[in-house]
PDB file of C-alpha atoms in Angstrom:
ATOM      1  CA  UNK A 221       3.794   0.679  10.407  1.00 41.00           C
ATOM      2  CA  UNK A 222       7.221   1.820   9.208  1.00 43.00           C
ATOM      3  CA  UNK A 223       7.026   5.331   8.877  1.00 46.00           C
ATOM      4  CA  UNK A 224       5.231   5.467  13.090  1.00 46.00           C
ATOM      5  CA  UNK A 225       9.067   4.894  13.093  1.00 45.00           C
ATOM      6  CA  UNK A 226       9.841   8.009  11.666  1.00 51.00           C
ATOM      7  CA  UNK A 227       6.624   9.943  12.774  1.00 45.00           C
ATOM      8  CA  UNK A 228       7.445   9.413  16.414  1.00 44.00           C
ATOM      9  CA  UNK A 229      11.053  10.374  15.702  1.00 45.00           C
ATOM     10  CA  UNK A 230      10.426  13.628  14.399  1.00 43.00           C
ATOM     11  CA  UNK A 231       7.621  14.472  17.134  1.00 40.00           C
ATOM     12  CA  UNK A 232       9.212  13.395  19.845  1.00 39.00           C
ATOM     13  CA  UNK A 233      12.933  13.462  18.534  1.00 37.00           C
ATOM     14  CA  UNK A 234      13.892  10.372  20.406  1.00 33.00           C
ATOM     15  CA  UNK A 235      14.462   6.675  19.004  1.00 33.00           C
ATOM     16  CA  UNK A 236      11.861   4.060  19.236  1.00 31.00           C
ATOM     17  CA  UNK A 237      12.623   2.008  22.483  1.00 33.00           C
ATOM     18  CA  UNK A 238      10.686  -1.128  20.713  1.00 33.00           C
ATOM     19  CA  UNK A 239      11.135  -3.385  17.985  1.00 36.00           C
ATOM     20  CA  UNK A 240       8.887  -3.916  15.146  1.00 34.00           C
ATOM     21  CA  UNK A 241       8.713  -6.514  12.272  1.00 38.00           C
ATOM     22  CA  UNK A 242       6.932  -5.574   8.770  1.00 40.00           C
ATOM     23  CA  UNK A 243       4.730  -8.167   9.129  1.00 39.00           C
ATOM     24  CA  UNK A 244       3.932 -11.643  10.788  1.00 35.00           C
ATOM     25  CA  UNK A 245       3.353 -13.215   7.501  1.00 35.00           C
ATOM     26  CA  UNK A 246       6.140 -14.675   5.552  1.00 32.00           C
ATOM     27  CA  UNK A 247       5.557 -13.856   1.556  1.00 32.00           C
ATOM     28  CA  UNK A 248       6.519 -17.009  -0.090  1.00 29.00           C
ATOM     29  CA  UNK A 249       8.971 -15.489  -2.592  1.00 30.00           C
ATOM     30  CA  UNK A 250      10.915 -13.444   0.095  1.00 29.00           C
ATOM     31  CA  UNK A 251      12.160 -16.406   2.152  1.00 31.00           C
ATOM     32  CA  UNK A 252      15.472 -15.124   0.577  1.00 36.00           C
ATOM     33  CA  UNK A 253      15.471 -13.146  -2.483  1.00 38.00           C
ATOM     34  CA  UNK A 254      18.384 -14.754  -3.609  1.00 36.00           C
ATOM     35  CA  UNK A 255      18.148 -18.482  -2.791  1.00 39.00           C
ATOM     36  CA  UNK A 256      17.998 -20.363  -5.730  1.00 37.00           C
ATOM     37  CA  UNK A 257      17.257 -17.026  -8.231  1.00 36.00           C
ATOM     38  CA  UNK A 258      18.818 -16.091 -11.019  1.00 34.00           C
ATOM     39  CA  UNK A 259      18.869 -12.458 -11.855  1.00 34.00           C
ATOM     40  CA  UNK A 260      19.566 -10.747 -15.939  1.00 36.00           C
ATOM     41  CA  UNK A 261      21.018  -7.855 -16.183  1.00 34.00           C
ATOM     42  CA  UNK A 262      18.408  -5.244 -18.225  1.00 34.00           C
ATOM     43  CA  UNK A 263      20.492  -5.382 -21.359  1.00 32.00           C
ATOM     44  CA  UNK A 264      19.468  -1.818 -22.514  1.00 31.00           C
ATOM     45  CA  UNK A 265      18.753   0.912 -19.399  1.00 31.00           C
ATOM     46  CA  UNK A 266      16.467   3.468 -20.094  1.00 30.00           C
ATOM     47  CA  UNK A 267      16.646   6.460 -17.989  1.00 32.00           C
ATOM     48  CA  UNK A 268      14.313   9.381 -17.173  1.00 31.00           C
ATOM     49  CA  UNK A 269      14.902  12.486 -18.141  1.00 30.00           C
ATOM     50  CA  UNK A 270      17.516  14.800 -16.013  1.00 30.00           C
ATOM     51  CA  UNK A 271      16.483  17.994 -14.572  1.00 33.00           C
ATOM     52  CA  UNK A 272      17.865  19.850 -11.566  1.00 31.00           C
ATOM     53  CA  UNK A 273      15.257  21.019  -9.211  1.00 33.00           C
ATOM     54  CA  UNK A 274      14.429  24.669  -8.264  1.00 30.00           C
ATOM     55  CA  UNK A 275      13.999  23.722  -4.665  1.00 31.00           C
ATOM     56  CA  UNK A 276      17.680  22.822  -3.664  1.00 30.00           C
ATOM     57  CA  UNK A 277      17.886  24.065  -0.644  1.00 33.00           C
ATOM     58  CA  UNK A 278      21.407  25.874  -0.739  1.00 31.00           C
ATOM     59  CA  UNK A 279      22.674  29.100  -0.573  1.00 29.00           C
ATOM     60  CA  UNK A 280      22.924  30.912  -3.596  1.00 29.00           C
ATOM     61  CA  UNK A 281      26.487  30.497  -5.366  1.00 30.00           C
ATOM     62  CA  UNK A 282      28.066  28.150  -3.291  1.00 34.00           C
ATOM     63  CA  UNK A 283      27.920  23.938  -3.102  1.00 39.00           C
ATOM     64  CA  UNK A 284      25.988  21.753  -0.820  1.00 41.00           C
ATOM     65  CA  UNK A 285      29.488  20.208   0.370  1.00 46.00           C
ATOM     66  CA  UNK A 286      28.454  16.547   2.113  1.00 49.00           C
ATOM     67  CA  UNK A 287      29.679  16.385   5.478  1.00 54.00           C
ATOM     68  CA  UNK A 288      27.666  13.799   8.182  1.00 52.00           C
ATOM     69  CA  UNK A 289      28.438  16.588  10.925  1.00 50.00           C
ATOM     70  CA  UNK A 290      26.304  19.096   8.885  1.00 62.00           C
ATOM     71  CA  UNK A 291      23.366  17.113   9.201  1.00 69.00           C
ATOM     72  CA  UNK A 292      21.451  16.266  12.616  1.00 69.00           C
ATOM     73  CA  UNK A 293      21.612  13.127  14.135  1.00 71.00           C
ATOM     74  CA  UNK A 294      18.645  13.803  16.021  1.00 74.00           C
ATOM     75  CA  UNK A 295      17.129  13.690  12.427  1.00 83.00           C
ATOM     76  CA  UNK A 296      15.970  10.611  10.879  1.00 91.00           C
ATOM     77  CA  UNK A 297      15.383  12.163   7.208  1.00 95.00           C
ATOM     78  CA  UNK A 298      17.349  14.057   4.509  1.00 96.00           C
ATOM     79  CA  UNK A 299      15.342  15.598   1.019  1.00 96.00           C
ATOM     80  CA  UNK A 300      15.828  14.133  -2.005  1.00 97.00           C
ATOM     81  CA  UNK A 301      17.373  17.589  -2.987  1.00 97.00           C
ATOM     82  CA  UNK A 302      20.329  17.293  -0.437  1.00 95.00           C
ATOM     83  CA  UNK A 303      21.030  13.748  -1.745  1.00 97.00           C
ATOM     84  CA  UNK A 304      20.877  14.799  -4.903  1.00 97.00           C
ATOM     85  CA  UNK A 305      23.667  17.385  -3.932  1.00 95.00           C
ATOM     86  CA  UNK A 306      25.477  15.049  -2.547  1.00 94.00           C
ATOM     87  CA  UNK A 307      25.284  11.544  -4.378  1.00 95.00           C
ATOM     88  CA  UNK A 308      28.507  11.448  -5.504  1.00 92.00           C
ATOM     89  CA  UNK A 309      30.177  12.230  -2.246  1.00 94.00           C
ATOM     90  CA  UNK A 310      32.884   9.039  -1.473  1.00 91.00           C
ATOM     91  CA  UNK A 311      31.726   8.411   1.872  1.00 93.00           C
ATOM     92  CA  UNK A 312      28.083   8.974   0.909  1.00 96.00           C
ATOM     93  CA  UNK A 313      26.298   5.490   0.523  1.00 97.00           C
ATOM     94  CA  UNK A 314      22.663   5.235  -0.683  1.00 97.00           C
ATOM     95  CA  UNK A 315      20.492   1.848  -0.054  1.00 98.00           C
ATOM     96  CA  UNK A 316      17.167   0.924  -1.479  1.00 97.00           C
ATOM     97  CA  UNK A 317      15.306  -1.393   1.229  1.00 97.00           C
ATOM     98  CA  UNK A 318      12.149  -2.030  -0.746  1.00 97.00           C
ATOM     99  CA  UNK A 319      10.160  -4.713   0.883  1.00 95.00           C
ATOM    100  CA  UNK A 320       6.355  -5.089  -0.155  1.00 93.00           C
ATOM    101  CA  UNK A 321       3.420  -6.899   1.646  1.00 93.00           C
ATOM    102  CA  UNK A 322       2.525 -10.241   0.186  1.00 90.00           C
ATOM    103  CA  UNK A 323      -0.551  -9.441  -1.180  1.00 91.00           C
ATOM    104  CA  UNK A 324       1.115  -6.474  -3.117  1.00 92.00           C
ATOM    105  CA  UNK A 325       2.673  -9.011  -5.512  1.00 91.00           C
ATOM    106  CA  UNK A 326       5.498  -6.657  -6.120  1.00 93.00           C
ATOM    107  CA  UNK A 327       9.052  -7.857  -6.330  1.00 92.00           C
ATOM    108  CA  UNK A 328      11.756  -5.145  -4.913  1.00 93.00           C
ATOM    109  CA  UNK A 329      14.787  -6.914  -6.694  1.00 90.00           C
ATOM    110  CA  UNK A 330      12.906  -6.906  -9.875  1.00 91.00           C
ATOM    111  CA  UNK A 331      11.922  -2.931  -9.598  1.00 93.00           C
ATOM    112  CA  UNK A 332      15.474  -2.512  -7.918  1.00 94.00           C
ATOM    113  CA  UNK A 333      16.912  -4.095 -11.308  1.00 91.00           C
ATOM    114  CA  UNK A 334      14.326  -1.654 -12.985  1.00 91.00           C
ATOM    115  CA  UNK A 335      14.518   1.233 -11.724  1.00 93.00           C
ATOM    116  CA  UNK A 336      16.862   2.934  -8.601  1.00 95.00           C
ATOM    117  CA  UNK A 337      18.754   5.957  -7.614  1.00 97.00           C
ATOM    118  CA  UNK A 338      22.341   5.972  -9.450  1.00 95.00           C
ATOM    119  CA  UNK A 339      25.114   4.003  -7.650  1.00 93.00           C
ATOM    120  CA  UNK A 340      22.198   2.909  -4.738  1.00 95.00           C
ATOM    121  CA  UNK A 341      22.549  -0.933  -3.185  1.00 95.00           C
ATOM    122  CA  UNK A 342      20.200  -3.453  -2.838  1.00 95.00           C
ATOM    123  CA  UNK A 343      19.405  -4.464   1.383  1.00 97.00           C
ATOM    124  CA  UNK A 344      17.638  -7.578   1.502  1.00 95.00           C
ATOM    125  CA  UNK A 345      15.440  -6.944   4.588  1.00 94.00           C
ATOM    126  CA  UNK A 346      14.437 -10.807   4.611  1.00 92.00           C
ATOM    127  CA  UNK A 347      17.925 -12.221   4.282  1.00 93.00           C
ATOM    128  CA  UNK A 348      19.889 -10.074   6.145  1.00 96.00           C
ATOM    129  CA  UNK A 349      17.981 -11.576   9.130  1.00 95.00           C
ATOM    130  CA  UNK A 350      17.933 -14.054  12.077  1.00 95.00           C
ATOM    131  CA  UNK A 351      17.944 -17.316  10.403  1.00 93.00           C
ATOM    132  CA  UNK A 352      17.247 -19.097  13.895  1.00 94.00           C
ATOM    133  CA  UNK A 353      13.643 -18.613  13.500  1.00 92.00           C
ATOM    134  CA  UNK A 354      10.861 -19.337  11.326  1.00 90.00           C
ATOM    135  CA  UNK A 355       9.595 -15.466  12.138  1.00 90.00           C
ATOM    136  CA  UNK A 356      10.068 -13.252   9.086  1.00 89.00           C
ATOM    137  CA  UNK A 357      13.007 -10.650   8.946  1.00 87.00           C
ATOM    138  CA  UNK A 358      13.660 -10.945  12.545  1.00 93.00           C
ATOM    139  CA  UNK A 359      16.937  -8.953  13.570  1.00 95.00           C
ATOM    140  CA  UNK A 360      19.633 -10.699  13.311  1.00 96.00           C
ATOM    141  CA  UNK A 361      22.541 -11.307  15.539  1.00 97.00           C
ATOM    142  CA  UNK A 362      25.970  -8.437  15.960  1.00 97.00           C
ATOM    143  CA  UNK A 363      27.962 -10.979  14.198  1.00 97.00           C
ATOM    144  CA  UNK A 364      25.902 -11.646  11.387  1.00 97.00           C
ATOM    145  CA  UNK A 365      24.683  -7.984  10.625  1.00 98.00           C
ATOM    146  CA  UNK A 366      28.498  -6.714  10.694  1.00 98.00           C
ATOM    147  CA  UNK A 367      29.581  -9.957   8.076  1.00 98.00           C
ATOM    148  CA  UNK A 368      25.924  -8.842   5.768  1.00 97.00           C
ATOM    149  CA  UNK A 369      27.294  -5.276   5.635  1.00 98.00           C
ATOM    150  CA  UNK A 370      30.523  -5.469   4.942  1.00 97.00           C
ATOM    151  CA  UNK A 371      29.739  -7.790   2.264  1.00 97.00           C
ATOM    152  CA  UNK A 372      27.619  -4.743   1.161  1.00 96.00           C
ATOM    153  CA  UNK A 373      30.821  -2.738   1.164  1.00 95.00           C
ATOM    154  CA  UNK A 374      29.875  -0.584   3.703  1.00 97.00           C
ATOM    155  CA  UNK A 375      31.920   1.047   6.581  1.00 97.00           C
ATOM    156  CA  UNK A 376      31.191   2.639  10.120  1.00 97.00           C
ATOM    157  CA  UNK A 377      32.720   6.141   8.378  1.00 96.00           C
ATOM    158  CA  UNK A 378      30.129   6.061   5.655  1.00 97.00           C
ATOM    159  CA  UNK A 379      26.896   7.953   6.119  1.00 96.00           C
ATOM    160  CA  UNK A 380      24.121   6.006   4.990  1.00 97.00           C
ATOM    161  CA  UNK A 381      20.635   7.480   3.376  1.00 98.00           C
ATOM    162  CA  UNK A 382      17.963   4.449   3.187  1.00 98.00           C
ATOM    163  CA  UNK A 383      14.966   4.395   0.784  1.00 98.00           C
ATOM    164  CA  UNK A 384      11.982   2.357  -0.372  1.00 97.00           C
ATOM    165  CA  UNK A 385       9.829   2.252  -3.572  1.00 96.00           C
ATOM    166  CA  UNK A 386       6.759   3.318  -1.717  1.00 95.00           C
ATOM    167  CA  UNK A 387       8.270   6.468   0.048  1.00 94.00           C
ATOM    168  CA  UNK A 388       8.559   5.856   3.607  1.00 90.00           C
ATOM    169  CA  UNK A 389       8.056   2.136   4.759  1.00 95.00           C
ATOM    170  CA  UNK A 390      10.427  -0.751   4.751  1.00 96.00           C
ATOM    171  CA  UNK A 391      13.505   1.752   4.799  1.00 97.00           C
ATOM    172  CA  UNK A 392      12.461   2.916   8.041  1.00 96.00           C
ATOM    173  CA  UNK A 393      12.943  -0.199   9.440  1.00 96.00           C
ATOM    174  CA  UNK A 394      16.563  -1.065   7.821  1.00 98.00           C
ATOM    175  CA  UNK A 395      17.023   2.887   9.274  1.00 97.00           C
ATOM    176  CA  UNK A 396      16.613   1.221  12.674  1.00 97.00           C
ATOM    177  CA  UNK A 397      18.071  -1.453  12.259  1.00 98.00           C
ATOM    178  CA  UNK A 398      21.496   0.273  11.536  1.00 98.00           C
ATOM    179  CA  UNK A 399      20.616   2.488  14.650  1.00 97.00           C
ATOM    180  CA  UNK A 400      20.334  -0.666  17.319  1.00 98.00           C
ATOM    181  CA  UNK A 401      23.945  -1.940  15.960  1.00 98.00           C
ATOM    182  CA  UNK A 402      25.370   1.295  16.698  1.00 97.00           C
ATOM    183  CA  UNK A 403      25.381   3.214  13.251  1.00 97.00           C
ATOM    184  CA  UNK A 404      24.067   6.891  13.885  1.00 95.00           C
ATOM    185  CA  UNK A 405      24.912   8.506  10.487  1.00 95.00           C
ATOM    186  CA  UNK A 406      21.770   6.914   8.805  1.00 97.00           C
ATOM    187  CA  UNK A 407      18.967   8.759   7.470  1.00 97.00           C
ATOM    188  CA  UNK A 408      15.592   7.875   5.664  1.00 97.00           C
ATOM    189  CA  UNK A 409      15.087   9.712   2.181  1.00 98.00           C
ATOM    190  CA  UNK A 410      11.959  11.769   2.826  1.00 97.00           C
ATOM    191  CA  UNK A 411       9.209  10.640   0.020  1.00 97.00           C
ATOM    192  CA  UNK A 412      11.820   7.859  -1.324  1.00 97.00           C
ATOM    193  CA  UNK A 413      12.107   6.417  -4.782  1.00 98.00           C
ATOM    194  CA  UNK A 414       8.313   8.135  -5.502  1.00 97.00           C
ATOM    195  CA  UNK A 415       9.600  11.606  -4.584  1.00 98.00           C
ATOM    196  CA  UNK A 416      13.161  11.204  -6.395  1.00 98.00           C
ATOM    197  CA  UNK A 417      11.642  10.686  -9.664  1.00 97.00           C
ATOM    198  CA  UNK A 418       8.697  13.169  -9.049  1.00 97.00           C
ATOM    199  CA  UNK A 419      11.468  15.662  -8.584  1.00 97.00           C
ATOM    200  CA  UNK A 420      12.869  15.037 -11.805  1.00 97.00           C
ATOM    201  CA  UNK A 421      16.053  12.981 -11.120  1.00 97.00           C
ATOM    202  CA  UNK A 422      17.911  10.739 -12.618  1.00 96.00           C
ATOM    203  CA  UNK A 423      17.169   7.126 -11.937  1.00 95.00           C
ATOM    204  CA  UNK A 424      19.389   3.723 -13.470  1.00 92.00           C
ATOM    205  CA  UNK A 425      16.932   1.520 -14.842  1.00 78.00           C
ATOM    206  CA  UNK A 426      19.689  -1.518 -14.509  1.00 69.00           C
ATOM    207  CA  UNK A 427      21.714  -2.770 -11.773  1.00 57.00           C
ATOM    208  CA  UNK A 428      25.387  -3.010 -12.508  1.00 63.00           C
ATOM    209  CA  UNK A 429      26.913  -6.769 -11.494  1.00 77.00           C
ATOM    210  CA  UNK A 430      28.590  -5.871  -8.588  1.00 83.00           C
ATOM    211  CA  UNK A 431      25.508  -4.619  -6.717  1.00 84.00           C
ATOM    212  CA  UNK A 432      23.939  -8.018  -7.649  1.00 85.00           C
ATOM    213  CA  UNK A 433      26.890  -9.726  -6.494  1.00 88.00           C
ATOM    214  CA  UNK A 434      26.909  -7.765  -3.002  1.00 92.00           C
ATOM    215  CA  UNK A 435      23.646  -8.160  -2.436  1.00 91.00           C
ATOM    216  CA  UNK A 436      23.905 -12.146  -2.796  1.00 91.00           C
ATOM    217  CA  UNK A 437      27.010 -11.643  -0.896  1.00 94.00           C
ATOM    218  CA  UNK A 438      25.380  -9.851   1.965  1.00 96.00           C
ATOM    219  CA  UNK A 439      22.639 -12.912   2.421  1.00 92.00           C
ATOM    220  CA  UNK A 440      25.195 -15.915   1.994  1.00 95.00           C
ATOM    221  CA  UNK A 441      27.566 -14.199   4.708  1.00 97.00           C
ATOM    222  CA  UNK A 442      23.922 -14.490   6.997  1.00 95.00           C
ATOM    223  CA  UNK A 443      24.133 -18.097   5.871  1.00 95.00           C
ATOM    224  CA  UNK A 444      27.630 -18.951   6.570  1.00 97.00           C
ATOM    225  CA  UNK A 445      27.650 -17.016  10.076  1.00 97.00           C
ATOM    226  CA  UNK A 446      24.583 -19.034  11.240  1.00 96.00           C
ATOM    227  CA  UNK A 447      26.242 -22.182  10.217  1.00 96.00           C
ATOM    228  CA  UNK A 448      29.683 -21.557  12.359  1.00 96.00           C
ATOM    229  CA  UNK A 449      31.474 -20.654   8.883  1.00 96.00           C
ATOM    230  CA  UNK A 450      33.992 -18.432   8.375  1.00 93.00           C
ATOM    231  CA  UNK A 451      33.313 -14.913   6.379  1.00 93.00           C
ATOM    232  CA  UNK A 452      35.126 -12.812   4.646  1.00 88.00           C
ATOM    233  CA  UNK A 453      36.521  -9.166   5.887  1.00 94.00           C
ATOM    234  CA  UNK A 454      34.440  -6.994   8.389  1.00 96.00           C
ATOM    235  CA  UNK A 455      34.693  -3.349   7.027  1.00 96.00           C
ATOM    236  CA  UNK A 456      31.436  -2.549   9.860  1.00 97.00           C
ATOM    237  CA  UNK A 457      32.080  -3.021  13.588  1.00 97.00           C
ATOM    238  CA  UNK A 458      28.902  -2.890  15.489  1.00 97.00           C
ATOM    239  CA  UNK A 459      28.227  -1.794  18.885  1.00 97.00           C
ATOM    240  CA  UNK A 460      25.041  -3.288  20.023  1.00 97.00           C
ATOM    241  CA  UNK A 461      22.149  -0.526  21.335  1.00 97.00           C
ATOM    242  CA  UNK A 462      20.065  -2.737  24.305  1.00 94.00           C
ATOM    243  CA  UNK A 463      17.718   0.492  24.703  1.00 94.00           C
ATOM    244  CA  UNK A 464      16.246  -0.082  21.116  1.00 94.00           C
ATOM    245  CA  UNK A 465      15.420  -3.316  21.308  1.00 93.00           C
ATOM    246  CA  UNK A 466      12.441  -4.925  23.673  1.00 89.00           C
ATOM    247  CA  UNK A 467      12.029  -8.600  23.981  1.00 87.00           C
ATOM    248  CA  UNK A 468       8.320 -10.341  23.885  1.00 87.00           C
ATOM    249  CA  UNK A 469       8.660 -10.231  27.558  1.00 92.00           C
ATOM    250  CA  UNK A 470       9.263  -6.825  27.842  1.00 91.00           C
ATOM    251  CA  UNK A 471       6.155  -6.243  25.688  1.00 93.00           C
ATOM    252  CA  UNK A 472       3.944  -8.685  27.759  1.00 93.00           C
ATOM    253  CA  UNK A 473       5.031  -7.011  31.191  1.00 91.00           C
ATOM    254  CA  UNK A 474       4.201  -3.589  29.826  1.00 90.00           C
ATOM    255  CA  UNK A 475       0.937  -4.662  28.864  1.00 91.00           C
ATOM    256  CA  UNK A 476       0.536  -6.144  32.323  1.00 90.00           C
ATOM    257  CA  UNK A 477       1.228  -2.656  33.547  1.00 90.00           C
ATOM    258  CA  UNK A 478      -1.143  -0.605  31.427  1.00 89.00           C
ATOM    259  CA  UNK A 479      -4.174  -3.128  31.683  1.00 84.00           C
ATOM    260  CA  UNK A 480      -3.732  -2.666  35.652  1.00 75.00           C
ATOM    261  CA  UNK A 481      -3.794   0.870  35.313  1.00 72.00           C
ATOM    262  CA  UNK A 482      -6.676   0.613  33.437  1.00 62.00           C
ATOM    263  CA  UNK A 483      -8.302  -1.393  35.663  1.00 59.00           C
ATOM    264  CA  UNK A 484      -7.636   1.007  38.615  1.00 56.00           C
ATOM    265  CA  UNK A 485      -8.707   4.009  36.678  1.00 56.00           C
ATOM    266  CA  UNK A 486     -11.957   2.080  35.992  1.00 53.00           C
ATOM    267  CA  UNK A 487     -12.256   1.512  39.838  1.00 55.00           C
ATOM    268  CA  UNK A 488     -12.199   4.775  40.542  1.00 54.00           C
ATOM    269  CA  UNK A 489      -8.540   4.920  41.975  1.00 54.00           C
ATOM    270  CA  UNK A 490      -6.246   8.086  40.651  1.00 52.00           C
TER     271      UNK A 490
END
């Protein structure tokens, strides 16, 4: 479901004009990852072994030097080898967006906490949400995306490279999500967390405090914007993207449409 996202992006090079949710079942344990949880710090990280890769794809003697106008906007994906390059850039932020199907019985805080790409933060696709509506990880409103964000610590001049733990999924969507609020330097790691590690780089196998702390930030500014509260400072200014985002009666007219034309091809009509 999530990587069509990507797959009709890089066929067609044009964004999805539709919405999409992961799924229309609501996992139990994913109402909010955060409500009510308590999360340890791994006391002792344990990382994998470092190697750098003999596929980087740069030019013999010189730096892969990060710059968001080097890279294609028309592009949804970057390689784990560019990231790589360019980790530590200061404007460079990386976000794992793990989200699993219930019947998975995986927990993406708990393998976040385990195992993710050094200096990556933690997007809760199910509480950074509309929290008007008993639908799971619906998109939530300008207001409360911008306050979820910047509680993240993240800023329209950052690019942003999205990933998932099962290599393209749930990060496409998050990848979208930034792209309907007006975000265009956003780009989905190609293979994600799977292909990072099978390329022999460096993971942290704990999460410091203060992406723990931003990530339960991020969902109780949600909260506190649905409930008329005031949040802290917005470091992300959104600029809504109608063209991205059909309604259910969009969806139902459409089908109108095709299901006539169906019927008139069946009649014999051109």
């Amino acid at each position: 479901m999530a990587s069509t996202i990507l797959t009709k992006s890089l066929l067609g090079r044009r964004l999805i004009h539709s919405s999409f949710s992961l799924s229309h079942k609501t996992p139990q344990i994913f109402t909010s990852l955060f409500h009510g949880r308590t999360f340890q710090k791994i006391a002792d990280p344990i990382h994998t072994s470092y190697k750098t890769s003999q596929w980087v794809r740069c030019v013999v003697g010189t730096r892969a030097n990060f710059s968001t106008q080097s890279l294609s906007l028309n592009e949804p994906v970057v390689s784990v080898d560019w990231l790589h390059a360019n980790l530590r850039e200061p404007d460079m932020k990386v976000l794992d967006a793990s989200w699993y199907m219930p019947d998975e019985q995986r927990n993406p805080i708990q393998e976040y906490q385990v195992a993710h790409i050094p200096g990556a933060l933690f997007f809760d696709v199910d509480g950074i949400a509309d929290q008007t509506t008993n639908l799971p990880h619906m998109l939530p409103s300008e207001e409360a995306f911008a306050a979820a964000v910047s509680a993240l610590g993240i800023e329209n001049k950052d690019g942003l490279v999205v990933y998932d733990g099962k290599g393209i999924f749930s990060a496409a969507r998050v990848w979208w999500m930034f792209r309907v609020f007006g975000h265009e330097k956003v780009w989905v790691l190609d293979g994600g967390l799977p292909r990072w590690r099978t390329s022999g780089y460096d993971v942290e196998s704990s999460a410091s405090g203060d992406a723990i702390l931003k990530a339960s930030a991020a969902s109780e500014a949600i909260e506190k914007v649905y409930q008329g509260q005031t949040v802290g400072p917005i470091t992300f200014q959104t600029k809504f993207q109608p063209h991205l985002v059909w309604t259910l009666e969009q969806v139902n007219r459409e089908r109108q449409l095709l299901a006539f034309d169906g019927d008139d091809k069946t009649d014999g009509n051109p």
